[in-house]
PDB file of C-alpha atoms in Angstrom:
ATOM      1  CA  MET A  29     130.311  32.987  64.987  1.00 57.00           C
ATOM      2  CA  GLY A  30     127.375  31.027  63.538  1.00 72.00           C
ATOM      3  CA  THR A  31     125.877  31.884  60.183  1.00 90.00           C
ATOM      4  CA  LEU A  32     122.574  32.709  61.937  1.00 96.00           C
ATOM      5  CA  GLU A  33     124.023  35.112  64.502  1.00 94.00           C
ATOM      6  CA  GLY A  34     121.577  37.979  65.076  1.00 94.00           C
ATOM      7  CA  LYS A  35     118.675  36.176  63.375  1.00 97.00           C
ATOM      8  CA  VAL A  36     115.325  35.458  65.033  1.00 98.00           C
ATOM      9  CA  ALA A  37     113.613  32.145  64.238  1.00 98.00           C
ATOM     10  CA  LEU A  38     110.293  30.491  65.076  1.00 98.00           C
ATOM     11  CA  VAL A  39     109.774  26.726  64.851  1.00 98.00           C
ATOM     12  CA  THR A  40     106.272  25.280  65.186  1.00 97.00           C
ATOM     13  CA  GLY A  41     106.002  21.954  66.996  1.00 95.00           C
ATOM     14  CA  GLY A  42     109.508  22.292  68.398  1.00 95.00           C
ATOM     15  CA  ALA A  43     109.405  20.294  71.628  1.00 94.00           C
ATOM     16  CA  ARG A  44     110.008  16.807  70.237  1.00 93.00           C
ATOM     17  CA  GLY A  45     111.381  14.847  67.290  1.00 93.00           C
ATOM     18  CA  ILE A  46     112.416  16.705  64.148  1.00 96.00           C
ATOM     19  CA  GLY A  47     111.185  20.021  65.548  1.00 96.00           C
ATOM     20  CA  LYS A  48     113.397  19.708  68.620  1.00 97.00           C
ATOM     21  CA  ALA A  49     116.427  18.921  66.438  1.00 97.00           C
ATOM     22  CA  ILE A  50     115.686  22.019  64.330  1.00 98.00           C
ATOM     23  CA  VAL A  51     115.423  24.235  67.426  1.00 98.00           C
ATOM     24  CA  ILE A  52     118.788  22.948  68.658  1.00 97.00           C
ATOM     25  CA  ALA A  53     120.485  23.358  65.258  1.00 97.00           C
ATOM     26  CA  LEU A  54     119.288  26.942  64.744  1.00 98.00           C
ATOM     27  CA  ALA A  55     120.096  27.965  68.333  1.00 97.00           C
ATOM     28  CA  GLU A  56     123.573  26.438  68.203  1.00 95.00           C
ATOM     29  CA  ASP A  57     124.213  28.337  64.984  1.00 96.00           C
ATOM     30  CA  GLY A  58     123.532  31.632  66.740  1.00 95.00           C
ATOM     31  CA  ALA A  59     119.834  32.362  66.182  1.00 96.00           C
ATOM     32  CA  THR A  60     117.411  33.460  68.872  1.00 96.00           C
ATOM     33  CA  VAL A  61     114.827  30.695  68.649  1.00 97.00           C
ATOM     34  CA  SER A  62     111.200  30.590  69.733  1.00 97.00           C
ATOM     35  CA  PHE A  63     109.173  27.435  69.326  1.00 97.00           C
ATOM     36  CA  THR A  64     105.604  26.323  69.851  1.00 96.00           C
ATOM     37  CA  TYR A  65     104.207  23.235  71.510  1.00 95.00           C
ATOM     38  CA  ARG A  66     100.687  22.026  72.208  1.00 92.00           C
ATOM     39  CA  THR A  67     100.813  19.172  74.708  1.00 89.00           C
ATOM     40  CA  SER A  68     104.495  18.585  75.456  1.00 87.00           C
ATOM     41  CA  SER A  69     104.881  21.217  78.168  1.00 91.00           C
ATOM     42  CA  ALA A  70     107.476  19.353  80.236  1.00 93.00           C
ATOM     43  CA  ALA A  71     109.569  18.535  77.165  1.00 94.00           C
ATOM     44  CA  ALA A  72     109.337  22.160  76.000  1.00 95.00           C
ATOM     45  CA  GLN A  73     110.502  23.577  79.312  1.00 95.00           C
ATOM     46  CA  GLU A  74     113.360  21.074  79.502  1.00 95.00           C
ATOM     47  CA  LEU A  75     114.532  22.067  76.009  1.00 96.00           C
ATOM     48  CA  VAL A  76     114.465  25.748  76.985  1.00 95.00           C
ATOM     49  CA  ARG A  77     116.431  24.967  80.161  1.00 95.00           C
ATOM     50  CA  GLN A  78     118.957  22.857  78.262  1.00 94.00           C
ATOM     51  CA  LEU A  79     119.699  25.527  75.653  1.00 96.00           C
ATOM     52  CA  THR A  80     119.563  28.608  77.872  1.00 95.00           C
ATOM     53  CA  SER A  81     122.000  26.971  80.295  1.00 94.00           C
ATOM     54  CA  SER A  82     124.516  26.881  77.437  1.00 91.00           C
ATOM     55  CA  GLY A  83     124.014  30.569  76.680  1.00 91.00           C
ATOM     56  CA  ARG A  84     121.395  30.340  73.920  1.00 95.00           C
ATOM     57  CA  ARG A  85     118.287  32.538  73.708  1.00 94.00           C
ATOM     58  CA  VAL A  86     115.295  30.207  73.436  1.00 96.00           C
ATOM     59  CA  PHE A  87     111.600  30.744  74.220  1.00 95.00           C
ATOM     60  CA  ALA A  88     108.630  28.353  74.224  1.00 95.00           C
ATOM     61  CA  TYR A  89     104.985  29.240  73.540  1.00 96.00           C
ATOM     62  CA  GLU A  90     101.951  27.017  73.979  1.00 94.00           C
ATOM     63  CA  SER A  91      99.896  27.218  70.798  1.00 94.00           C
ATOM     64  CA  ASP A  92      97.259  25.450  68.730  1.00 94.00           C
ATOM     65  CA  ALA A  93      98.817  25.581  65.261  1.00 94.00           C
ATOM     66  CA  SER A  94      95.457  24.860  63.626  1.00 93.00           C
ATOM     67  CA  SER A  95      94.025  28.114  65.034  1.00 94.00           C
ATOM     68  CA  SER A  96      94.691  31.269  63.022  1.00 94.00           C
ATOM     69  CA  THR A  97      94.131  33.407  66.119  1.00 95.00           C
ATOM     70  CA  SER A  98      96.643  31.393  68.130  1.00 96.00           C
ATOM     71  CA  ALA A  99      99.198  31.497  65.297  1.00 96.00           C
ATOM     72  CA  ALA A 100      98.877  35.260  64.834  1.00 96.00           C
ATOM     73  CA  GLY A 101      99.253  35.720  68.587  1.00 96.00           C
ATOM     74  CA  VAL A 102     102.505  33.751  68.617  1.00 97.00           C
ATOM     75  CA  ILE A 103     103.928  35.763  65.711  1.00 97.00           C
ATOM     76  CA  ASP A 104     103.026  39.010  67.513  1.00 96.00           C
ATOM     77  CA  ARG A 105     104.694  37.828  70.732  1.00 96.00           C
ATOM     78  CA  VAL A 106     107.894  36.815  68.959  1.00 97.00           C
ATOM     79  CA  ILE A 107     108.140  40.194  67.202  1.00 97.00           C
ATOM     80  CA  ASN A 108     107.296  42.125  70.370  1.00 95.00           C
ATOM     81  CA  GLU A 109     109.799  40.195  72.495  1.00 94.00           C
ATOM     82  CA  CYS A 110     112.597  39.727  69.933  1.00 94.00           C
ATOM     83  CA  GLY A 111     112.074  42.768  67.699  1.00 94.00           C
ATOM     84  CA  LYS A 112     111.661  40.920  64.397  1.00 97.00           C
ATOM     85  CA  LEU A 113     111.189  37.535  62.722  1.00 98.00           C
ATOM     86  CA  ASP A 114     113.734  36.377  60.127  1.00 98.00           C
ATOM     87  CA  ILE A 115     113.047  32.636  59.885  1.00 98.00           C
ATOM     88  CA  LEU A 116     109.836  30.595  60.149  1.00 98.00           C
ATOM     89  CA  VAL A 117     109.943  26.793  60.176  1.00 98.00           C
ATOM     90  CA  ASN A 118     106.496  25.201  59.799  1.00 98.00           C
ATOM     91  CA  ASN A 119     107.044  21.807  61.383  1.00 97.00           C
ATOM     92  CA  ALA A 120     103.918  21.143  63.499  1.00 94.00           C
ATOM     93  CA  GLY A 121     102.009  18.055  62.449  1.00 93.00           C
ATOM     94  CA  ILE A 122     100.188  14.903  63.491  1.00 91.00           C
ATOM     95  CA  ALA A 123      99.301  11.534  61.983  1.00 91.00           C
ATOM     96  CA  ARG A 124      95.987   9.670  62.230  1.00 93.00           C
ATOM     97  CA  ASP A 125      96.606   6.699  59.961  1.00 92.00           C
ATOM     98  CA  GLY A 126      93.983   4.323  58.635  1.00 93.00           C
ATOM     99  CA  LEU A 127      92.554   2.957  55.416  1.00 96.00           C
ATOM    100  CA  LEU A 128      90.142   5.370  53.722  1.00 96.00           C
ATOM    101  CA  VAL A 129      87.093   3.128  54.163  1.00 96.00           C
ATOM    102  CA  ARG A 130      87.657   3.174  57.932  1.00 95.00           C
ATOM    103  CA  MET A 131      88.929   6.748  58.276  1.00 95.00           C
ATOM    104  CA  SER A 132      86.627   8.961  60.320  1.00 96.00           C
ATOM    105  CA  GLU A 133      85.815  12.477  59.210  1.00 97.00           C
ATOM    106  CA  SER A 134      87.412  13.801  62.395  1.00 96.00           C
ATOM    107  CA  ASP A 135      90.675  11.978  61.590  1.00 96.00           C
ATOM    108  CA  TRP A 136      90.664  13.588  58.145  1.00 97.00           C
ATOM    109  CA  ASP A 137      89.815  17.060  59.444  1.00 97.00           C
ATOM    110  CA  SER A 138      92.298  17.056  62.331  1.00 96.00           C
ATOM    111  CA  VAL A 139      95.239  16.032  60.128  1.00 97.00           C
ATOM    112  CA  ILE A 140      94.415  18.638  57.466  1.00 97.00           C
ATOM    113  CA  ALA A 141      93.966  21.318  60.149  1.00 96.00           C
ATOM    114  CA  ASN A 142      97.141  20.526  62.098  1.00 96.00           C
ATOM    115  CA  ASN A 143      99.410  19.762  59.130  1.00 96.00           C
ATOM    116  CA  LEU A 144      98.195  22.025  56.318  1.00 97.00           C
ATOM    117  CA  LYS A 145      96.037  24.789  57.740  1.00 97.00           C
ATOM    118  CA  SER A 146      98.745  25.427  60.342  1.00 97.00           C
ATOM    119  CA  VAL A 147     101.188  26.277  57.540  1.00 98.00           C
ATOM    120  CA  TYR A 148      98.685  28.751  56.105  1.00 98.00           C
ATOM    121  CA  ASN A 149      98.086  30.254  59.557  1.00 97.00           C
ATOM    122  CA  PHE A 150     101.711  30.873  60.482  1.00 98.00           C
ATOM    123  CA  THR A 151     102.913  31.788  56.985  1.00 98.00           C
ATOM    124  CA  LYS A 152     100.188  34.392  56.510  1.00 97.00           C
ATOM    125  CA  ALA A 153     100.926  36.026  59.861  1.00 97.00           C
ATOM    126  CA  ALA A 154     104.723  35.882  59.443  1.00 97.00           C
ATOM    127  CA  SER A 155     104.761  37.059  55.824  1.00 97.00           C
ATOM    128  CA  ARG A 156     103.253  40.405  56.783  1.00 95.00           C
ATOM    129  CA  ALA A 157     106.187  41.115  59.084  1.00 95.00           C
ATOM    130  CA  MET A 158     108.700  39.807  56.538  1.00 97.00           C
ATOM    131  CA  ILE A 159     107.221  41.983  53.766  1.00 97.00           C
ATOM    132  CA  ARG A 160     107.668  45.047  55.973  1.00 96.00           C
ATOM    133  CA  GLN A 161     111.318  44.204  56.646  1.00 95.00           C
ATOM    134  CA  LYS A 162     111.887  43.199  52.993  1.00 96.00           C
ATOM    135  CA  CYS A 163     113.467  39.839  53.813  1.00 97.00           C
ATOM    136  CA  GLY A 164     112.703  36.480  55.352  1.00 98.00           C
ATOM    137  CA  LYS A 165     113.015  32.711  55.124  1.00 98.00           C
ATOM    138  CA  ILE A 166     110.162  30.236  55.429  1.00 98.00           C
ATOM    139  CA  ILE A 167     110.900  26.514  55.527  1.00 98.00           C
ATOM    140  CA  ASN A 168     108.014  24.053  55.438  1.00 98.00           C
ATOM    141  CA  ILE A 169     108.421  20.464  56.618  1.00 98.00           C
ATOM    142  CA  THR A 170     106.513  18.213  54.246  1.00 98.00           C
ATOM    143  CA  SER A 171     107.164  14.487  53.630  1.00 96.00           C
ATOM    144  CA  VAL A 172     108.111  12.126  50.833  1.00 96.00           C
ATOM    145  CA  VAL A 173     104.629  10.678  51.360  1.00 95.00           C
ATOM    146  CA  GLY A 174     103.310  13.935  49.882  1.00 97.00           C
ATOM    147  CA  ILE A 175     105.172  13.008  46.682  1.00 96.00           C
ATOM    148  CA  THR A 176     104.653   9.243  46.503  1.00 95.00           C
ATOM    149  CA  GLY A 177     101.463   8.668  48.491  1.00 93.00           C
ATOM    150  CA  ASN A 178     101.190   5.832  51.002  1.00 91.00           C
ATOM    151  CA  SER A 179      98.525   3.242  51.724  1.00 90.00           C
ATOM    152  CA  GLY A 180      96.770   4.001  54.993  1.00 92.00           C
ATOM    153  CA  GLN A 181      97.851   7.641  55.004  1.00 94.00           C
ATOM    154  CA  ALA A 182      95.476   9.393  52.611  1.00 96.00           C
ATOM    155  CA  ASN A 183      94.907  12.264  55.051  1.00 97.00           C
ATOM    156  CA  TYR A 184      98.593  12.651  55.939  1.00 96.00           C
ATOM    157  CA  ALA A 185      99.727  12.402  52.299  1.00 97.00           C
ATOM    158  CA  ALA A 186      97.094  14.918  51.183  1.00 98.00           C
ATOM    159  CA  SER A 187      98.210  17.391  53.858  1.00 98.00           C
ATOM    160  CA  LYS A 188     101.874  17.017  52.940  1.00 98.00           C
ATOM    161  CA  ALA A 189     101.197  17.277  49.190  1.00 98.00           C
ATOM    162  CA  GLY A 190      99.222  20.421  49.965  1.00 98.00           C
ATOM    163  CA  ILE A 191     102.261  21.881  51.709  1.00 98.00           C
ATOM    164  CA  ILE A 192     104.318  21.358  48.538  1.00 98.00           C
ATOM    165  CA  GLY A 193     101.779  23.183  46.377  1.00 98.00           C
ATOM    166  CA  PHE A 194     101.475  25.931  48.977  1.00 98.00           C
ATOM    167  CA  THR A 195     105.271  26.334  49.157  1.00 98.00           C
ATOM    168  CA  LYS A 196     105.634  26.778  45.406  1.00 98.00           C
ATOM    169  CA  SER A 197     102.695  29.184  45.161  1.00 98.00           C
ATOM    170  CA  ILE A 198     103.788  31.455  48.017  1.00 98.00           C
ATOM    171  CA  ALA A 199     107.385  31.394  46.777  1.00 98.00           C
ATOM    172  CA  LYS A 200     106.082  32.931  43.543  1.00 98.00           C
ATOM    173  CA  GLU A 201     103.999  35.485  45.423  1.00 97.00           C
ATOM    174  CA  LEU A 202     106.742  36.650  47.771  1.00 97.00           C
ATOM    175  CA  GLY A 203     109.894  36.245  45.691  1.00 97.00           C
ATOM    176  CA  SER A 204     109.906  39.912  44.661  1.00 97.00           C
ATOM    177  CA  ARG A 205     109.871  40.845  48.376  1.00 97.00           C
ATOM    178  CA  ASN A 206     113.167  39.022  48.993  1.00 97.00           C
ATOM    179  CA  ILE A 207     111.437  36.238  50.923  1.00 98.00           C
ATOM    180  CA  GLN A 208     112.589  32.679  50.164  1.00 98.00           C
ATOM    181  CA  ILE A 209     110.207  29.777  50.786  1.00 98.00           C
ATOM    182  CA  ASN A 210     111.356  26.179  50.493  1.00 98.00           C
ATOM    183  CA  ALA A 211     110.264  22.764  51.743  1.00 98.00           C
ATOM    184  CA  VAL A 212     112.102  19.795  53.210  1.00 98.00           C
ATOM    185  CA  ALA A 213     110.617  16.344  52.603  1.00 98.00           C
ATOM    186  CA  PRO A 214     111.961  13.792  55.090  1.00 96.00           C
ATOM    187  CA  GLY A 215     111.672  10.094  54.468  1.00 93.00           C
ATOM    188  CA  TYR A 216     111.519   7.770  57.468  1.00 90.00           C
ATOM    189  CA  VAL A 217     113.080   9.353  60.549  1.00 91.00           C
ATOM    190  CA  ASP A 218     113.741   7.867  63.987  1.00 87.00           C
ATOM    191  CA  THR A 219     111.107   9.735  66.025  1.00 80.00           C
ATOM    192  CA  ASP A 220     108.116   8.889  68.218  1.00 72.00           C
ATOM    193  CA  MET A 221     106.042   8.705  65.018  1.00 64.00           C
ATOM    194  CA  THR A 222     108.085   5.757  63.675  1.00 71.00           C
ATOM    195  CA  SER A 223     108.876   4.083  67.019  1.00 72.00           C
ATOM    196  CA  THR A 224     105.730   1.938  66.781  1.00 74.00           C
ATOM    197  CA  LEU A 225     106.926   0.097  63.666  1.00 76.00           C
ATOM    198  CA  THR A 226     107.359  -3.644  64.123  1.00 81.00           C
ATOM    199  CA  ALA A 227     110.629  -5.366  63.254  1.00 83.00           C
ATOM    200  CA  ALA A 228     109.008  -6.748  60.102  1.00 85.00           C
ATOM    201  CA  GLN A 229     107.775  -3.316  59.047  1.00 80.00           C
ATOM    202  CA  ARG A 230     111.213  -1.837  59.684  1.00 81.00           C
ATOM    203  CA  GLN A 231     112.855  -4.540  57.568  1.00 86.00           C
ATOM    204  CA  THR A 232     110.399  -3.867  54.733  1.00 86.00           C
ATOM    205  CA  LEU A 233     111.521  -0.238  54.839  1.00 84.00           C
ATOM    206  CA  MET A 234     115.191  -1.160  54.751  1.00 87.00           C
ATOM    207  CA  ASP A 235     114.543  -3.162  51.597  1.00 89.00           C
ATOM    208  CA  VAL A 236     113.350  -0.076  49.694  1.00 90.00           C
ATOM    209  CA  ILE A 237     115.697   2.600  51.118  1.00 92.00           C
ATOM    210  CA  PRO A 238     118.965   2.596  49.120  1.00 94.00           C
ATOM    211  CA  LEU A 239     120.987   3.782  52.142  1.00 94.00           C
ATOM    212  CA  LYS A 240     119.496   0.921  54.213  1.00 91.00           C
ATOM    213  CA  ARG A 241     118.717   3.009  57.291  1.00 89.00           C
ATOM    214  CA  THR A 242     116.292   5.572  58.629  1.00 89.00           C
ATOM    215  CA  ALA A 243     117.351   9.178  59.203  1.00 93.00           C
ATOM    216  CA  GLN A 244     118.233  10.812  62.498  1.00 94.00           C
ATOM    217  CA  PRO A 245     116.394  14.056  63.328  1.00 95.00           C
ATOM    218  CA  HIS A 246     119.617  16.080  63.233  1.00 97.00           C
ATOM    219  CA  GLU A 247     120.083  15.118  59.567  1.00 97.00           C
ATOM    220  CA  ILE A 248     116.789  16.820  58.702  1.00 98.00           C
ATOM    221  CA  ALA A 249     117.684  19.793  60.890  1.00 98.00           C
ATOM    222  CA  ALA A 250     120.981  20.273  59.050  1.00 98.00           C
ATOM    223  CA  VAL A 251     119.149  20.837  55.759  1.00 98.00           C
ATOM    224  CA  VAL A 252     116.724  23.247  57.433  1.00 98.00           C
ATOM    225  CA  LYS A 253     119.675  25.173  58.875  1.00 98.00           C
ATOM    226  CA  PHE A 254     121.201  25.433  55.394  1.00 97.00           C
ATOM    227  CA  LEU A 255     117.949  26.771  53.908  1.00 98.00           C
ATOM    228  CA  ALA A 256     117.733  29.304  56.753  1.00 98.00           C
ATOM    229  CA  SER A 257     121.281  30.524  56.118  1.00 97.00           C
ATOM    230  CA  PRO A 258     122.577  33.133  53.655  1.00 96.00           C
ATOM    231  CA  ASP A 259     124.032  30.251  51.614  1.00 96.00           C
ATOM    232  CA  ALA A 260     120.488  29.528  50.356  1.00 97.00           C
ATOM    233  CA  ASP A 261     119.576  33.111  49.430  1.00 97.00           C
ATOM    234  CA  TYR A 262     119.110  32.183  45.742  1.00 97.00           C
ATOM    235  CA  MET A 263     116.886  29.163  46.431  1.00 98.00           C
ATOM    236  CA  THR A 264     113.120  29.420  46.544  1.00 98.00           C
ATOM    237  CA  GLY A 265     110.157  27.186  45.734  1.00 98.00           C
ATOM    238  CA  GLN A 266     112.256  24.040  46.102  1.00 98.00           C
ATOM    239  CA  VAL A 267     111.426  20.707  47.726  1.00 98.00           C
ATOM    240  CA  ILE A 268     114.477  18.898  49.076  1.00 98.00           C
ATOM    241  CA  CYS A 269     114.032  15.199  49.806  1.00 97.00           C
ATOM    242  CA  VAL A 270     116.079  13.901  52.720  1.00 97.00           C
ATOM    243  CA  ASP A 271     115.108  10.263  52.432  1.00 95.00           C
ATOM    244  CA  GLY A 272     118.121   8.006  51.904  1.00 94.00           C
ATOM    245  CA  GLY A 273     117.246   7.763  48.207  1.00 95.00           C
ATOM    246  CA  LEU A 274     113.714   6.441  48.780  1.00 93.00           C
ATOM    247  CA  THR A 275     112.047   8.606  46.130  1.00 92.00           C
ATOM    248  CA  MET A 276     114.724   8.702  43.443  1.00 89.00           C
TER     249      MET A 276
END
């Protein structure tokens, strides 16, 4: 029996990349898992088919994470269909990279809305249900870029740094309600977002990562699964870097 047997989880942005790996990890550990997607409908349905065929309970919802109305609607559907919500993983996010002097206002606004406001939207809606049931786990996916900054990613870094501050603040607010809120900060991970790197760019990365490789999505998911489990009941307000030693 998995450590998450009987738990109900929601993962935002769960159709691809790190989000998909998190959905798989939580489902395989026994949780009933719902996840949101925005544009990856075919990938979402294939993931549902893949996991339900192996006996897992998995549901997919189309949602705009930057919309508070959409987020609240998803939370309501999960609770109505599954009876409760024990675990929220805020993973949805986008990148619109560019140097500040060339960054459009829309590129700034869309990254802040999809990466940071989405965390506010889903956490606010989920926390109400978790307060009523006097327990819950919220895990926010940030990035090492939110700690170190990165040239050409002012909008992305600002959104991810905001998630860290948000995580610590809400952990203080909800700690007395037996709700634990932590963040995971991946370094460079093999996903669609990093697949466009040139060989030279990839080599530059290898030179500064002590473990000399990028992460696989399942390695991020394993840390999320730990934070969602009873083994992490005494952890809150923490930011765990999973980055091959990049930020040490």
